[in-house]
mmCIF file of C-alpha atoms and ligand atoms in Angstrom:
data_model
loop_
_atom_site.group_PDB
_atom_site.id
_atom_site.type_symbol
_atom_site.label_atom_id
_atom_site.label_comp_id
_atom_site.label_asym_id
_atom_site.label_seq_id
_atom_site.Cartn_x
_atom_site.Cartn_y
_atom_site.Cartn_z
ATOM 1 C CA UNK F 286 89.255 96.299 85.760
ATOM 2 C CA UNK F 287 89.317 94.495 89.076
ATOM 3 C CA UNK F 288 86.807 91.718 89.691
ATOM 4 C CA UNK F 289 83.948 92.649 92.003
ATOM 5 C CA UNK F 290 84.942 96.301 92.269
ATOM 6 C CA UNK F 291 81.999 98.677 92.518
ATOM 7 C CA UNK F 292 83.858 101.687 91.122
ATOM 8 C CA UNK F 293 85.363 99.708 88.228
ATOM 9 C CA UNK F 294 81.732 98.870 87.417
ATOM 10 C CA UNK F 295 80.850 102.581 87.610
ATOM 11 C CA UNK F 296 83.710 103.381 85.214
ATOM 12 C CA UNK F 297 82.474 100.685 82.839
ATOM 13 C CA UNK F 298 78.927 102.069 82.964
ATOM 14 C CA UNK F 299 77.574 98.854 84.481
ATOM 15 C CA UNK F 300 76.475 100.675 87.644
ATOM 16 C CA UNK F 301 74.597 103.943 87.095
ATOM 17 C CA UNK F 302 76.190 107.119 88.405
ATOM 18 C CA UNK F 303 75.850 110.838 87.915
ATOM 19 C CA UNK F 304 78.992 111.447 85.883
ATOM 20 C CA UNK F 305 80.107 115.059 86.285
ATOM 21 C CA UNK F 306 83.498 115.199 84.632
ATOM 22 C CA UNK F 307 85.531 112.670 82.759
ATOM 23 C CA UNK F 308 88.745 112.310 80.828
ATOM 24 C CA UNK F 309 90.777 109.340 79.620
ATOM 25 C CA UNK F 310 92.204 108.643 83.058
ATOM 26 C CA UNK F 311 89.725 109.923 85.650
ATOM 27 C CA UNK F 312 86.048 110.164 86.492
ATOM 28 C CA UNK F 313 84.239 112.576 88.803
ATOM 29 C CA UNK F 314 80.787 111.440 89.916
ATOM 30 C CA UNK F 315 78.252 112.324 92.578
ATOM 31 C CA UNK F 316 78.395 110.452 95.874
ATOM 32 C CA UNK F 317 75.195 108.447 96.282
ATOM 33 C CA UNK F 318 74.930 109.459 99.965
ATOM 34 C CA UNK F 319 76.091 113.086 100.054
ATOM 35 C CA UNK F 320 77.477 114.400 103.329
ATOM 36 C CA UNK F 321 77.562 118.038 102.179
ATOM 37 C CA UNK F 322 75.811 120.160 99.517
ATOM 38 C CA UNK F 323 78.785 119.332 97.269
ATOM 39 C CA UNK F 324 80.025 115.763 97.648
ATOM 40 C CA UNK F 325 81.692 114.133 94.688
ATOM 41 C CA UNK F 326 84.129 111.285 94.244
ATOM 42 C CA UNK F 327 87.197 111.561 92.034
ATOM 43 C CA UNK F 328 88.699 108.267 90.895
ATOM 44 C CA UNK F 329 91.321 106.978 88.514
ATOM 45 C CA UNK F 330 89.732 104.802 85.844
ATOM 46 C CA UNK F 331 92.481 102.229 86.315
ATOM 47 C CA UNK F 332 91.994 100.272 89.500
ATOM 48 C CA UNK F 333 94.145 101.068 92.533
ATOM 49 C CA UNK F 334 92.898 99.878 95.887
ATOM 50 C CA UNK F 335 94.078 102.808 97.982
ATOM 51 C CA UNK F 336 96.293 105.874 98.064
ATOM 52 C CA UNK F 337 99.450 103.801 98.600
ATOM 53 C CA UNK F 338 98.814 101.797 95.460
ATOM 54 C CA UNK F 339 97.861 104.958 93.574
ATOM 55 C CA UNK F 340 101.124 106.582 94.624
ATOM 56 C CA UNK F 341 103.035 103.878 92.758
ATOM 57 C CA UNK F 342 101.498 105.170 89.511
ATOM 58 C CA UNK F 343 102.833 108.685 89.019
ATOM 59 C CA UNK F 344 100.646 109.410 86.013
ATOM 60 C CA UNK F 345 97.415 108.368 87.717
ATOM 61 C CA UNK F 346 98.381 110.163 90.927
ATOM 62 C CA UNK F 347 98.817 113.395 89.039
ATOM 63 C CA UNK F 348 95.694 112.788 86.987
ATOM 64 C CA UNK F 349 93.530 112.411 90.101
ATOM 65 C CA UNK F 350 94.861 115.630 91.640
ATOM 66 C CA UNK F 351 94.408 117.466 88.357
ATOM 67 C CA UNK F 352 90.829 116.196 88.139
ATOM 68 C CA UNK F 353 90.115 117.479 91.671
ATOM 69 C CA UNK F 354 91.597 120.858 90.783
ATOM 70 C CA UNK F 355 89.706 121.063 87.492
ATOM 71 C CA UNK F 356 86.405 120.141 89.130
ATOM 72 C CA UNK F 357 86.676 122.728 91.917
ATOM 73 C CA UNK F 358 87.877 125.364 89.448
ATOM 74 C CA UNK F 359 84.918 124.732 87.141
ATOM 75 C CA UNK F 360 82.515 124.851 90.094
ATOM 76 C CA UNK F 361 84.085 128.061 91.386
ATOM 77 C CA UNK F 362 84.869 126.422 94.713
ATOM 78 C CA UNK F 363 87.549 128.038 96.842
ATOM 79 C CA UNK F 364 86.789 126.298 100.152
ATOM 80 C CA UNK F 365 86.511 122.552 100.089
ATOM 81 C CA UNK F 366 87.799 119.431 101.782
ATOM 82 C CA UNK F 367 89.498 116.514 100.034
ATOM 83 C CA UNK F 368 89.510 113.198 101.903
ATOM 84 C CA UNK F 369 91.019 109.820 101.065
ATOM 85 C CA UNK F 370 89.679 107.368 103.632
ATOM 86 C CA UNK F 371 92.350 104.679 103.707
ATOM 87 C CA UNK F 372 91.653 101.417 105.489
ATOM 88 C CA UNK F 373 88.474 99.969 106.918
ATOM 89 C CA UNK F 374 89.422 101.297 110.367
ATOM 90 C CA UNK F 375 88.829 104.891 109.249
ATOM 91 C CA UNK F 376 85.839 104.193 107.079
ATOM 92 C CA UNK F 377 87.074 103.077 103.669
ATOM 93 C CA UNK F 378 84.288 100.908 102.322
ATOM 94 C CA UNK F 379 85.094 100.840 98.609
ATOM 95 C CA UNK F 380 88.581 99.585 97.825
ATOM 96 C CA UNK F 381 89.041 101.498 94.587
ATOM 97 C CA UNK F 382 90.859 104.645 95.592
ATOM 98 C CA UNK F 383 88.677 107.754 95.607
ATOM 99 C CA UNK F 384 89.029 111.348 96.706
ATOM 100 C CA UNK F 385 85.946 112.705 98.423
ATOM 101 C CA UNK F 386 85.517 116.391 97.576
ATOM 102 C CA UNK F 387 83.161 118.072 100.045
ATOM 103 C CA UNK F 388 81.996 121.680 100.128
ATOM 104 C CA UNK F 389 79.072 123.965 100.708
ATOM 105 C CA UNK F 390 78.741 123.914 104.476
ATOM 106 C CA UNK F 391 80.884 124.778 107.496
ATOM 107 C CA UNK F 392 83.192 121.955 108.536
ATOM 108 C CA UNK F 393 84.815 121.260 111.836
ATOM 109 C CA UNK F 394 88.366 120.232 112.571
ATOM 110 C CA UNK F 395 89.482 117.692 113.596
ATOM 111 C CA UNK F 396 87.141 115.473 111.595
ATOM 112 C CA UNK F 397 85.191 112.854 113.510
HETATM 113 P P1 AMP N 427 84.543 105.362 101.562
HETATM 114 O O1 AMP N 427 83.633 105.005 102.720
HETATM 115 O O2 AMP N 427 85.547 106.424 101.846
HETATM 116 O O3 AMP N 427 85.137 104.105 100.936
HETATM 117 O O4 AMP N 427 83.596 106.015 100.489
HETATM 118 C C1 AMP N 427 82.760 105.287 99.656
HETATM 119 C C2 AMP N 427 81.737 106.258 99.163
HETATM 120 O O5 AMP N 427 81.113 105.703 98.033
HETATM 121 C C3 AMP N 427 80.623 106.552 100.172
HETATM 122 O O6 AMP N 427 80.598 107.949 100.446
HETATM 123 C C4 AMP N 427 79.348 106.072 99.468
HETATM 124 O O7 AMP N 427 78.243 106.904 99.716
HETATM 125 C C5 AMP N 427 79.769 106.102 98.016
HETATM 126 N N1 AMP N 427 79.079 105.184 97.140
HETATM 127 C C6 AMP N 427 78.823 103.872 97.340
HETATM 128 N N2 AMP N 427 78.190 103.340 96.276
HETATM 129 C C7 AMP N 427 78.060 104.339 95.377
HETATM 130 C C8 AMP N 427 77.495 104.435 94.073
HETATM 131 N N3 AMP N 427 76.925 103.382 93.454
HETATM 132 N N4 AMP N 427 77.521 105.622 93.437
HETATM 133 C C9 AMP N 427 78.070 106.707 94.045
HETATM 134 N N5 AMP N 427 78.632 106.685 95.263
HETATM 135 C C10 AMP N 427 78.623 105.520 95.922
HETATM 136 ZN ZN1 ZN N 428 88.184 99.203 90.851
#
């Protein structure tokens, strides 16, 4: 667990969250400020700050993608967007890597 990391505190149960799916390595929980009818965050339980750091851990990388796939499968979602904001310049505000999974409304491309 990293010091002063909000999502490490979510994993530890110190910060309340709507936990939707969980295994030994990953957690899926509801985004507190949803931007679509479906908006969840998928995180590795072990701290990585961003996708580059996550990529150095092959097991956690695969676990996060599997958790995304399992969540959308269980929800019956076929059309969804997966976003890893990486760097403050594009809007990363929590530096514990997380996949946003968004669905349930039309989405434009390119993203804003
Ligand atoms: P990002 O801006 O890509 O780093 O995404 C951080 C996301 O975390 C935002 O969509 C926030 O709404 C969400 N968020 C922040 N605090 C919490 C929390 N306590 N529980 C759930 N989601 C949160
Ligand atoms: Zn963390």
